[in-house]
Tab-separated table of C-alpha atoms and ligand atoms in Angstrom:
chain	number	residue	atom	x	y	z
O	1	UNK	CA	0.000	0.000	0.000
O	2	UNK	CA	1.032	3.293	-1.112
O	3	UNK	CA	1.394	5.834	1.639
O	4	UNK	CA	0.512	9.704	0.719
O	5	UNK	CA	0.790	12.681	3.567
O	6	UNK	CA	-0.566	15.389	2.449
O	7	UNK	CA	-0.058	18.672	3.462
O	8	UNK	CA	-3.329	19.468	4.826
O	9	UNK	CA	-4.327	16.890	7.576
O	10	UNK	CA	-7.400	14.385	6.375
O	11	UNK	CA	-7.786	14.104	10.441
O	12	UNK	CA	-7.286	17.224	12.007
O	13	UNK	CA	-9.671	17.951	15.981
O	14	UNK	CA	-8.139	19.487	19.192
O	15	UNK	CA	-11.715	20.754	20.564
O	16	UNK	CA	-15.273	20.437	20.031
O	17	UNK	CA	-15.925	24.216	18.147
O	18	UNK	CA	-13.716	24.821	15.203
O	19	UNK	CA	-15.238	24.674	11.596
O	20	UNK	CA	-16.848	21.132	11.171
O	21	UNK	CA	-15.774	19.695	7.579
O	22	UNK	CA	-16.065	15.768	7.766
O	23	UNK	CA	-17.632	13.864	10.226
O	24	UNK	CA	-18.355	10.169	10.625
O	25	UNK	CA	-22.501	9.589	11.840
O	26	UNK	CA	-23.623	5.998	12.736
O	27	UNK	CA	-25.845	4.037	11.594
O	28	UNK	CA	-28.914	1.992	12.475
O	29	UNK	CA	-28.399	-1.180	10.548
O	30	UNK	CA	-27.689	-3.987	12.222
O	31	UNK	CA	-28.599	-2.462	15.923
O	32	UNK	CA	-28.642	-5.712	18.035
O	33	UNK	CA	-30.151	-6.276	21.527
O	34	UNK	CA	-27.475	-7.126	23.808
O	35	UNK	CA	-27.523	-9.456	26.745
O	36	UNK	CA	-27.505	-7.893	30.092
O	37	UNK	CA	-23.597	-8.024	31.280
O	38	UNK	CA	-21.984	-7.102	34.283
O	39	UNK	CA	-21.127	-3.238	33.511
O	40	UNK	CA	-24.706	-2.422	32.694
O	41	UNK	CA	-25.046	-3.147	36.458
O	42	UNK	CA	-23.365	0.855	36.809
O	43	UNK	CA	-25.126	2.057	33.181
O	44	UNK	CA	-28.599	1.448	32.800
O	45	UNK	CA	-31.527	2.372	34.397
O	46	UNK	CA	-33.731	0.484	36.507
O	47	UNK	CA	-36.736	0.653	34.254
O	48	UNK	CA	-34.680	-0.362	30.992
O	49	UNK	CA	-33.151	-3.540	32.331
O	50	UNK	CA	-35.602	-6.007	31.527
O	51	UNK	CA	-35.070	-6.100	27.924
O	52	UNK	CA	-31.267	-6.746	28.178
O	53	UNK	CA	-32.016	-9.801	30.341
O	54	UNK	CA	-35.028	-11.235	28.167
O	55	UNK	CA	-34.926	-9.701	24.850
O	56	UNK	CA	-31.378	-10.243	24.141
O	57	UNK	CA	-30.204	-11.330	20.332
O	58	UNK	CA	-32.828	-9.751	18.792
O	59	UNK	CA	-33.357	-6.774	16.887
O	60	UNK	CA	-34.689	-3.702	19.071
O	61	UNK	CA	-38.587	-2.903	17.536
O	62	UNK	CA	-39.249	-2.390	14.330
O	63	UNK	CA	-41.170	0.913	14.344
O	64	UNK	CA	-38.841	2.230	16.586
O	65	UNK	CA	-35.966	1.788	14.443
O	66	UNK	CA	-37.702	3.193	11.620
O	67	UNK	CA	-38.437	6.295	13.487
O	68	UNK	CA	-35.178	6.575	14.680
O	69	UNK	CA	-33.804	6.458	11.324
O	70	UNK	CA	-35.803	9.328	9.829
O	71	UNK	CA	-34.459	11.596	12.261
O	72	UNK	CA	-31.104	10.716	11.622
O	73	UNK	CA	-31.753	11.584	8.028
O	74	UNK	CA	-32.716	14.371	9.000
O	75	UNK	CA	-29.585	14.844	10.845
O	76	UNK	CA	-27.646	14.146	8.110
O	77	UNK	CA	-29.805	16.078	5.636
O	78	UNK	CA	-28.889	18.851	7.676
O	79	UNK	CA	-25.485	18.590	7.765
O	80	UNK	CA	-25.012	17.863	4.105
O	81	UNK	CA	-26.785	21.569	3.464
O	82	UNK	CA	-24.341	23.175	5.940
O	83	UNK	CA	-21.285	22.189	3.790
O	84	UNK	CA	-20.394	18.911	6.006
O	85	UNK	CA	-18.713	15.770	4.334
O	86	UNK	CA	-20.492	12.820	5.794
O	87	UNK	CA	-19.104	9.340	6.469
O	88	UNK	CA	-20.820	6.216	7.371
O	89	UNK	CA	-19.049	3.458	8.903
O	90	UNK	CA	-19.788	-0.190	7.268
O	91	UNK	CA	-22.829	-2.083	7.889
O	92	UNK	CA	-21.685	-4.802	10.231
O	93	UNK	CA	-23.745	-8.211	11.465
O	94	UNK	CA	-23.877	-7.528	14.918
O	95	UNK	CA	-26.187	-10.175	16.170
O	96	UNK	CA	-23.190	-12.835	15.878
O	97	UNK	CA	-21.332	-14.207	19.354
O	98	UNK	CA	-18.283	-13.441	20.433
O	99	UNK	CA	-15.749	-14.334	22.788
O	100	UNK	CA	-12.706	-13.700	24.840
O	101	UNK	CA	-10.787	-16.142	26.811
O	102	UNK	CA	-12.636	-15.653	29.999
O	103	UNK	CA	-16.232	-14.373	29.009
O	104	UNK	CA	-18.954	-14.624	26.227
O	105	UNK	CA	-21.087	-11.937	24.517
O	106	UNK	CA	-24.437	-13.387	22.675
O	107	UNK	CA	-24.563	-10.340	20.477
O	108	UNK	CA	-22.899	-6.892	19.788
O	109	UNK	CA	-24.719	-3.732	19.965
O	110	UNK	CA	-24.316	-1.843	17.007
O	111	UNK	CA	-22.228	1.454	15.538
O	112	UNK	CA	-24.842	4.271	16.283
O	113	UNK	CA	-22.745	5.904	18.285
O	114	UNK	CA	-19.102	6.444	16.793
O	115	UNK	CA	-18.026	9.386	19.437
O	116	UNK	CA	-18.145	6.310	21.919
O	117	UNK	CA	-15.855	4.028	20.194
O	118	UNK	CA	-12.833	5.926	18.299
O	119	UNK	CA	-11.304	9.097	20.393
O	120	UNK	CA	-9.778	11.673	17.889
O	121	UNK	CA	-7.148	13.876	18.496
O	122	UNK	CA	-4.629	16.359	16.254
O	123	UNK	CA	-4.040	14.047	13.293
O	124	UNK	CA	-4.681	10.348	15.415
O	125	UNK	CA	-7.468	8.291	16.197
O	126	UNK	CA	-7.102	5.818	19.067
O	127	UNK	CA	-9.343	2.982	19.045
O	128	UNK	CA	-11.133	2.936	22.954
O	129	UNK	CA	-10.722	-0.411	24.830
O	130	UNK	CA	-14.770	0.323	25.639
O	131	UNK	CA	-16.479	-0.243	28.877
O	132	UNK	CA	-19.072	-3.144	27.800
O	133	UNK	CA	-18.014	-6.525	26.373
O	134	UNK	CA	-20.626	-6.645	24.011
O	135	UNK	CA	-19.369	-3.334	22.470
O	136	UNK	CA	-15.546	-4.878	22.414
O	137	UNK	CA	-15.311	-5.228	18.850
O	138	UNK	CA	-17.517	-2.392	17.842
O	139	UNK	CA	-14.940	-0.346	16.325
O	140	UNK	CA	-14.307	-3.000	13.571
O	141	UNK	CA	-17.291	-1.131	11.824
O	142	UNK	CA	-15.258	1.574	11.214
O	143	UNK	CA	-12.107	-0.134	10.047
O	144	UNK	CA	-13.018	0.473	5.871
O	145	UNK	CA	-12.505	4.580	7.080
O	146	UNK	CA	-9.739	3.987	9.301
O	147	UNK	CA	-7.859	2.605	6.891
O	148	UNK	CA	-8.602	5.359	4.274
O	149	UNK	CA	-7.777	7.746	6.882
O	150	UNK	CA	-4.210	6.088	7.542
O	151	UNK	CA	-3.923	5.982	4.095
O	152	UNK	CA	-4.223	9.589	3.202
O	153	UNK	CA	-1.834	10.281	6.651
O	154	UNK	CA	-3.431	9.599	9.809
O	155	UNK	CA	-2.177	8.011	12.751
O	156	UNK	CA	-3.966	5.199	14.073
O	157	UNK	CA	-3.545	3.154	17.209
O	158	UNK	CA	-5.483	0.938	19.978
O	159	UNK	CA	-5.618	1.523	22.954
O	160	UNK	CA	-4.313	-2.119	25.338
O	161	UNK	CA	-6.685	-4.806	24.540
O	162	UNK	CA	-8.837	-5.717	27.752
O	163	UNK	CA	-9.194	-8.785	29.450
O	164	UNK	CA	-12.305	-7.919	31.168
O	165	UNK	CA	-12.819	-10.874	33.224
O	166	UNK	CA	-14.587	-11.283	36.285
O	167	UNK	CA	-11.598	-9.001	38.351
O	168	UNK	CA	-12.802	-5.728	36.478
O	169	UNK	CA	-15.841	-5.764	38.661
O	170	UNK	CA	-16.571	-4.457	41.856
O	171	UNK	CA	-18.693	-7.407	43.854
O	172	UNK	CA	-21.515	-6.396	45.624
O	173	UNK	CA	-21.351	-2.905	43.595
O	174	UNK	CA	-24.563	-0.600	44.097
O	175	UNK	CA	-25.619	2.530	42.110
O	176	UNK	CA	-24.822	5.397	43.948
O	177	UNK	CA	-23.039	8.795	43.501
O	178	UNK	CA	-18.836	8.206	43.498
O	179	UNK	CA	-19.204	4.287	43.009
O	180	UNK	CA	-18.643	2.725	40.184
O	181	UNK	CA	-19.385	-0.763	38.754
O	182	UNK	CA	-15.615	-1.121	37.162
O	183	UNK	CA	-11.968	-0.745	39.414
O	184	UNK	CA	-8.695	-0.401	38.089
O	185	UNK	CA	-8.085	-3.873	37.129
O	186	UNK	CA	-7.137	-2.683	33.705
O	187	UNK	CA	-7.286	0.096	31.457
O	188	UNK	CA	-10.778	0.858	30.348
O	189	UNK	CA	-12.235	3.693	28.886
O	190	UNK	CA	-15.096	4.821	26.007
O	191	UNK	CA	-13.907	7.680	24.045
O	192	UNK	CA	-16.756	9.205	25.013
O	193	UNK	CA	-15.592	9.778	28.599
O	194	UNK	CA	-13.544	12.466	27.018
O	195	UNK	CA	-14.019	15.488	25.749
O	196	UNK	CA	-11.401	18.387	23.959
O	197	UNK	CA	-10.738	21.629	24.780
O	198	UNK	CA	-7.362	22.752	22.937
O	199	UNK	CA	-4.959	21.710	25.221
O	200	UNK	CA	-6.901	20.835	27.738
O	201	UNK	CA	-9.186	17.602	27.750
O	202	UNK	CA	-11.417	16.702	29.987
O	203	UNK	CA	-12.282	12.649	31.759
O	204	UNK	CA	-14.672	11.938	33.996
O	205	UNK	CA	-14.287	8.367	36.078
O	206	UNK	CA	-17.505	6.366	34.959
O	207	UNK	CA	-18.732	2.854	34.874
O	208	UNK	CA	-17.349	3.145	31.145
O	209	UNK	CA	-13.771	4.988	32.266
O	210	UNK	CA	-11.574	4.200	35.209
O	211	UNK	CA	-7.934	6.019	36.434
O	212	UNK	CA	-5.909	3.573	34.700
O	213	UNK	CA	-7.803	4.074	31.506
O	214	UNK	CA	-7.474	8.451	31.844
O	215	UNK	CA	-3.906	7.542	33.025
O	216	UNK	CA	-3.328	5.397	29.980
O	217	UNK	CA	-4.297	8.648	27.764
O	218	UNK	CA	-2.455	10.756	29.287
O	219	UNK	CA	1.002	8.674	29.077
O	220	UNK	CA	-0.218	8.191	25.337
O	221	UNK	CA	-0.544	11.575	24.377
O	222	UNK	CA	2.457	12.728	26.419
O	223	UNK	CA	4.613	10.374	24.816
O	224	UNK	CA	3.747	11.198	21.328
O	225	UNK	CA	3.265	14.728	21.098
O	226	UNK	CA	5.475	15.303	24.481
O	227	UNK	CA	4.864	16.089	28.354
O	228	UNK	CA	3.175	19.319	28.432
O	229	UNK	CA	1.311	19.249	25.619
O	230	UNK	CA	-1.960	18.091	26.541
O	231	UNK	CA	-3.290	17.749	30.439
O	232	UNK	CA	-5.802	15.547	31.239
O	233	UNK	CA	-7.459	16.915	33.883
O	234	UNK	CA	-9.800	13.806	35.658
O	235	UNK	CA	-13.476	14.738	36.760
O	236	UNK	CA	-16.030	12.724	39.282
O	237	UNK	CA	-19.377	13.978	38.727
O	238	UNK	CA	-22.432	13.482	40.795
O	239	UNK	CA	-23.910	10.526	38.741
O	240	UNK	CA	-25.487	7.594	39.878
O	241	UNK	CA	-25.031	5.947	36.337
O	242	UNK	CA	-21.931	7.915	35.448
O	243	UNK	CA	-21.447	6.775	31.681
O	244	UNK	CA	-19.643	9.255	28.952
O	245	UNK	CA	-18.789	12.990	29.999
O	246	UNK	CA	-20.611	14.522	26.973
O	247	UNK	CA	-24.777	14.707	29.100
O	248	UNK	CA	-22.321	16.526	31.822
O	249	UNK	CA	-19.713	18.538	30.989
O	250	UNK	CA	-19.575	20.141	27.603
O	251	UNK	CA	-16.664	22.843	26.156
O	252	UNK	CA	-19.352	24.666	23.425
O	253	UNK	CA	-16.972	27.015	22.516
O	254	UNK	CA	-14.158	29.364	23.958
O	255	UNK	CA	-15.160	30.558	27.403
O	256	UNK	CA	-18.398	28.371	27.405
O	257	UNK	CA	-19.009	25.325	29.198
O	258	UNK	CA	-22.333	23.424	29.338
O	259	UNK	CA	-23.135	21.591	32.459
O	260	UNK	CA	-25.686	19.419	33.712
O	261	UNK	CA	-27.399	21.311	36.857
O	262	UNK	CA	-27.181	18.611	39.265
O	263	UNK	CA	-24.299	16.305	38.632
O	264	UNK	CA	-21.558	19.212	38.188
O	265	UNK	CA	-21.504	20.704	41.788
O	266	UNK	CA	-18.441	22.522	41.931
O	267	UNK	CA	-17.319	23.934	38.552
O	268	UNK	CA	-13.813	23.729	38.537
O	269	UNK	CA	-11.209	26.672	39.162
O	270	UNK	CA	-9.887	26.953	35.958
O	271	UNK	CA	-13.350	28.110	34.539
O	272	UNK	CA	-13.197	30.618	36.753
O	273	UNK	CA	-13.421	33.352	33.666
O	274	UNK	CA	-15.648	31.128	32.047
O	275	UNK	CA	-19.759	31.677	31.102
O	276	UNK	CA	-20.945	28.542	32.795
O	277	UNK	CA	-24.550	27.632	31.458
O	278	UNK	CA	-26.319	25.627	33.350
O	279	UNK	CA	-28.661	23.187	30.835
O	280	UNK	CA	-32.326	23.354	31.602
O	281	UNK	CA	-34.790	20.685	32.542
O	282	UNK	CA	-35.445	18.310	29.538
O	283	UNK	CA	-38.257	18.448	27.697
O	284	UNK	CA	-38.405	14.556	26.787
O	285	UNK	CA	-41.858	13.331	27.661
O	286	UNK	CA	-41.161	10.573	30.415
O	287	UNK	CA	-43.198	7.756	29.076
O	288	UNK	CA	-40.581	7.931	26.255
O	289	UNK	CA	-38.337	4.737	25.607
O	290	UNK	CA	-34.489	5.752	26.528
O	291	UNK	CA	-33.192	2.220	26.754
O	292	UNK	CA	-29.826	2.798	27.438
O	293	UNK	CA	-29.175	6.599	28.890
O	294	UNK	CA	-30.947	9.464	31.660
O	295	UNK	CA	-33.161	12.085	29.613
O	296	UNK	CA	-30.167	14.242	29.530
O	297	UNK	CA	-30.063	13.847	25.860
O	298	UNK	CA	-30.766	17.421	25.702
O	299	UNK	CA	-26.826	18.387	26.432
O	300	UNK	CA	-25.808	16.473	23.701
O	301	UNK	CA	-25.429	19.087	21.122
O	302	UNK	CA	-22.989	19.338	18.079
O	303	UNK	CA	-21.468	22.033	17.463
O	304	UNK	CA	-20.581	23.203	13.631
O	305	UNK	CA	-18.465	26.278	14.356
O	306	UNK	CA	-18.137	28.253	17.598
O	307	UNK	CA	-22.177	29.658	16.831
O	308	UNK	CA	-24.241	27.003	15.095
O	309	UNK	CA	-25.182	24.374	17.403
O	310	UNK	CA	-27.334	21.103	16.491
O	311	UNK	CA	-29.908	20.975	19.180
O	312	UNK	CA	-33.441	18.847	19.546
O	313	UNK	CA	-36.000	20.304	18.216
O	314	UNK	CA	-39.007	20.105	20.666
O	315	UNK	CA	-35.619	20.755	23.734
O	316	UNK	CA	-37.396	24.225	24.001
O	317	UNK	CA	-35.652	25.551	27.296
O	318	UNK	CA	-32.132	24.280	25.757
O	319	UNK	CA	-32.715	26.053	22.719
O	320	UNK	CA	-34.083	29.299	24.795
O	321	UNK	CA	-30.566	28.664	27.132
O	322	UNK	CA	-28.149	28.597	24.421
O	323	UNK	CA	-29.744	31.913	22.115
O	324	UNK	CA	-29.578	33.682	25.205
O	325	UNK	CA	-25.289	32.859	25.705
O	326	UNK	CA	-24.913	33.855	22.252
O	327	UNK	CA	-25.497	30.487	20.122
O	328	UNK	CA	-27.166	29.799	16.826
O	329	UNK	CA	-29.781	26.735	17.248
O	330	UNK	CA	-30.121	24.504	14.460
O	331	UNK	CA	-33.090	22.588	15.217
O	332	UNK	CA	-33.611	18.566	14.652
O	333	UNK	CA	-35.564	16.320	15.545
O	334	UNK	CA	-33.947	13.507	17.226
O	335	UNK	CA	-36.113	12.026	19.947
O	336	UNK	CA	-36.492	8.673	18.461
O	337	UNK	CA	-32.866	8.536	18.125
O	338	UNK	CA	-32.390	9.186	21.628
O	339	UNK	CA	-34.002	5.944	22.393
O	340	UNK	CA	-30.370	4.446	21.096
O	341	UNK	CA	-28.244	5.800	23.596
O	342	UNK	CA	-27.453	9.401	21.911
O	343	UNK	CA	-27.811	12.719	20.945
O	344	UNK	CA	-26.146	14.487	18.304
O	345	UNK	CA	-22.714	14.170	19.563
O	346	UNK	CA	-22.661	11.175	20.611
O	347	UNK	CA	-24.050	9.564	17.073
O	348	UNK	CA	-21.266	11.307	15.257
O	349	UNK	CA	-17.470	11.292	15.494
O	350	UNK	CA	-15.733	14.826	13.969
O	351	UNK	CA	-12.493	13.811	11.653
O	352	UNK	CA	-11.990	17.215	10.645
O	353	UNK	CA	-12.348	20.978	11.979
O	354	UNK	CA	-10.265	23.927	10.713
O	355	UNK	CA	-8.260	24.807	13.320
O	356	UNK	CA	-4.850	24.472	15.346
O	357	UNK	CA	-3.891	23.502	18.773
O	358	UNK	CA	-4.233	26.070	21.143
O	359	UNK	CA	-4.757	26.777	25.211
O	360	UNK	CA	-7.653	28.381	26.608
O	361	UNK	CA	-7.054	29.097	29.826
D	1	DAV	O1	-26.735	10.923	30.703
D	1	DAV	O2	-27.402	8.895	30.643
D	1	DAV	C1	-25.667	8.827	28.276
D	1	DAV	C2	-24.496	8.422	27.444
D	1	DAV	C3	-24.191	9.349	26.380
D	1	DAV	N1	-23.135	8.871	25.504
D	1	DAV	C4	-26.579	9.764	30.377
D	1	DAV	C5	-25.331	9.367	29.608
């Protein structure tokens, strides 16, 4: 194989604002019921377990998928009119069993949610380790772009395979604020329990993300772009299913951070300068299905530049919140998505923003 660098990076993020110009969005096909495993123990709530423990194997309903996809057409309908390249990751069988030496997984889940699997960075994506054993080979659904994106100059690397055997888990582990259903048997993270600000990046410990996974970034990134350059800073949130940082604590744009109003009690010094907005109530009717998250959904914005945000379009108070701080709204409806485990950011994975690395604080 031919190896070409070009000048301009094909893979190019340090934080969550700059110009969007290619991003990967998942996809539905294939979406796969998976069994009911240790970890979900810490992820899911109460009223959602029952269909991981009876269900599993199958595909989720019908009309609920179908639903779900038009508003990710919608999505990407959207983002094709504001000048975005779009990517789709290939359309893997996910209701095949798997294996590792020391556990079993009846099914895999599915790739609607890239920003969960793959953690981009400067000009390298690192392939998470992933917090659930069904999701462990999840980012093989992305390998056709990965390799395109090595091709054309990216790095690409994986993050220490994980046993996850029975020592990952805390015995007799109960949801509550500060506990969490992994320890720090190994190295585990989901990308998604980061999130970029310039030089800065942000983790926050989770059922999905322990200290030796954060510590395993950090030791990563300082070897290979050198000490100094980025800081990890390492976050504990109020959560009693702490799962992914990005329904908690959100970077919009230079000198804005979103947070959710009850799990972020002390905002950290360093936003001291900082407009901190505090995200609203959500609108999400409560008899609607969220199998596999809180009805936080409403954080879960994308941004497109440092203005134009992609936010749910019946989230009225969010949308209020954000024109009032100086945001654009981009309305979408997404509900049906949510269902899935996402909002916007988490069902898409940015490759490439206009920008350069820089501090901002
Ligand atoms: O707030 O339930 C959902 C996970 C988003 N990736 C929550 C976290």
């Amino acid at each position: 194989m031919k190896n070409q660098v070009n000048q301009s990076p094909v893979v190019n993020i340090f934080n969550e604002w700059d110009p969007l110009e290619e991003v990967i969005v998942g996809i539905l096909d294939g979406l796969t019921i998976p069994s009911y495993e240790p970890v979900m123990e810490g992820c899911i709530y109460d009223k959602a377990k029952s269909i991981f423990k009876t269900q599993y194997g199958k595909r989720w309903p019908k009309d609920e998928i179908d639903a779900a996809q038009k508003d990710l057409d919608e999505f990407i309908g959207i983002l094709k009119s504001e000048g975005i390249k779009v990517r789709r990751p290939d359309k893997i069988d996910f209701s095949k069993p798997f294996a590792g030496p020391e556990w079993k997984s009846v099914c895999g889940l599915g790739a609607a949610n890239p920003r969960d699997s793959l953690f981009v960075i400067g000009n390298d994506i690192i392939e998470a380790p992933m917090g659930w054993r069904s999701r462990y080979f999840e980012c093989f659904a992305y390998r056709s772009l990965l390799k395109e994106y090595f091709s054309k100059g990216a790095g690409w690397v994986s993050a220490p395979k994980a046993q996850m055997n029975d020592n990952l888990y805390n015995k007799d582990f109960k949801s509550r604020n500060n506990e969490y259903v992994i320890n720090n048997f190994e190295p585990i993270f989901d990308a998604a329990d980061f999130i970029k600000c310039g030089r800065d990046i942000f983790a926050g410990v989770s059922s999905t993300c322990n200290e030796f996974g954060i510590n395993w970034m950090q030791r990563y990134l300082d070897n290979k772009y050198g000490v100094g350059t980025f800081r990890v800073h390492t976050f504990r949130f109020n959560d009693q299913h702490p799962m992914h940082i990005d329904t908690t604590f959100y970077p919009l744009a230079p000198g804005k951070l979103l947070v959710h109003p009850e799990r972020v009690v002390d905002i950290p010094k360093m936003f001291k300068d900082w407009d901190i907005i505090k995200a609203p109530n959500p609108c999400i009717p409560s008899t609607h299905p969220l199998y596999f998250s809180s009805p936080w959904m409403n954080l879960n914005v994308l941004m497109l530049d440092e203005k134009r945000v992609i936010v749910e379009k019946n989230e009225e108070n969010t949308i209020k919140e954000l024109k009032k701080h100086g945001f654009k709204p981009i309305l979408c409806n997404f509900r049906n998505f949510n269902s899935f485990g996402g909002s916007f950011h988490c069902a898409t994975l940015d490759i490439r923003r206009t920008g350069t690395l820089q501090s901002y604080f």
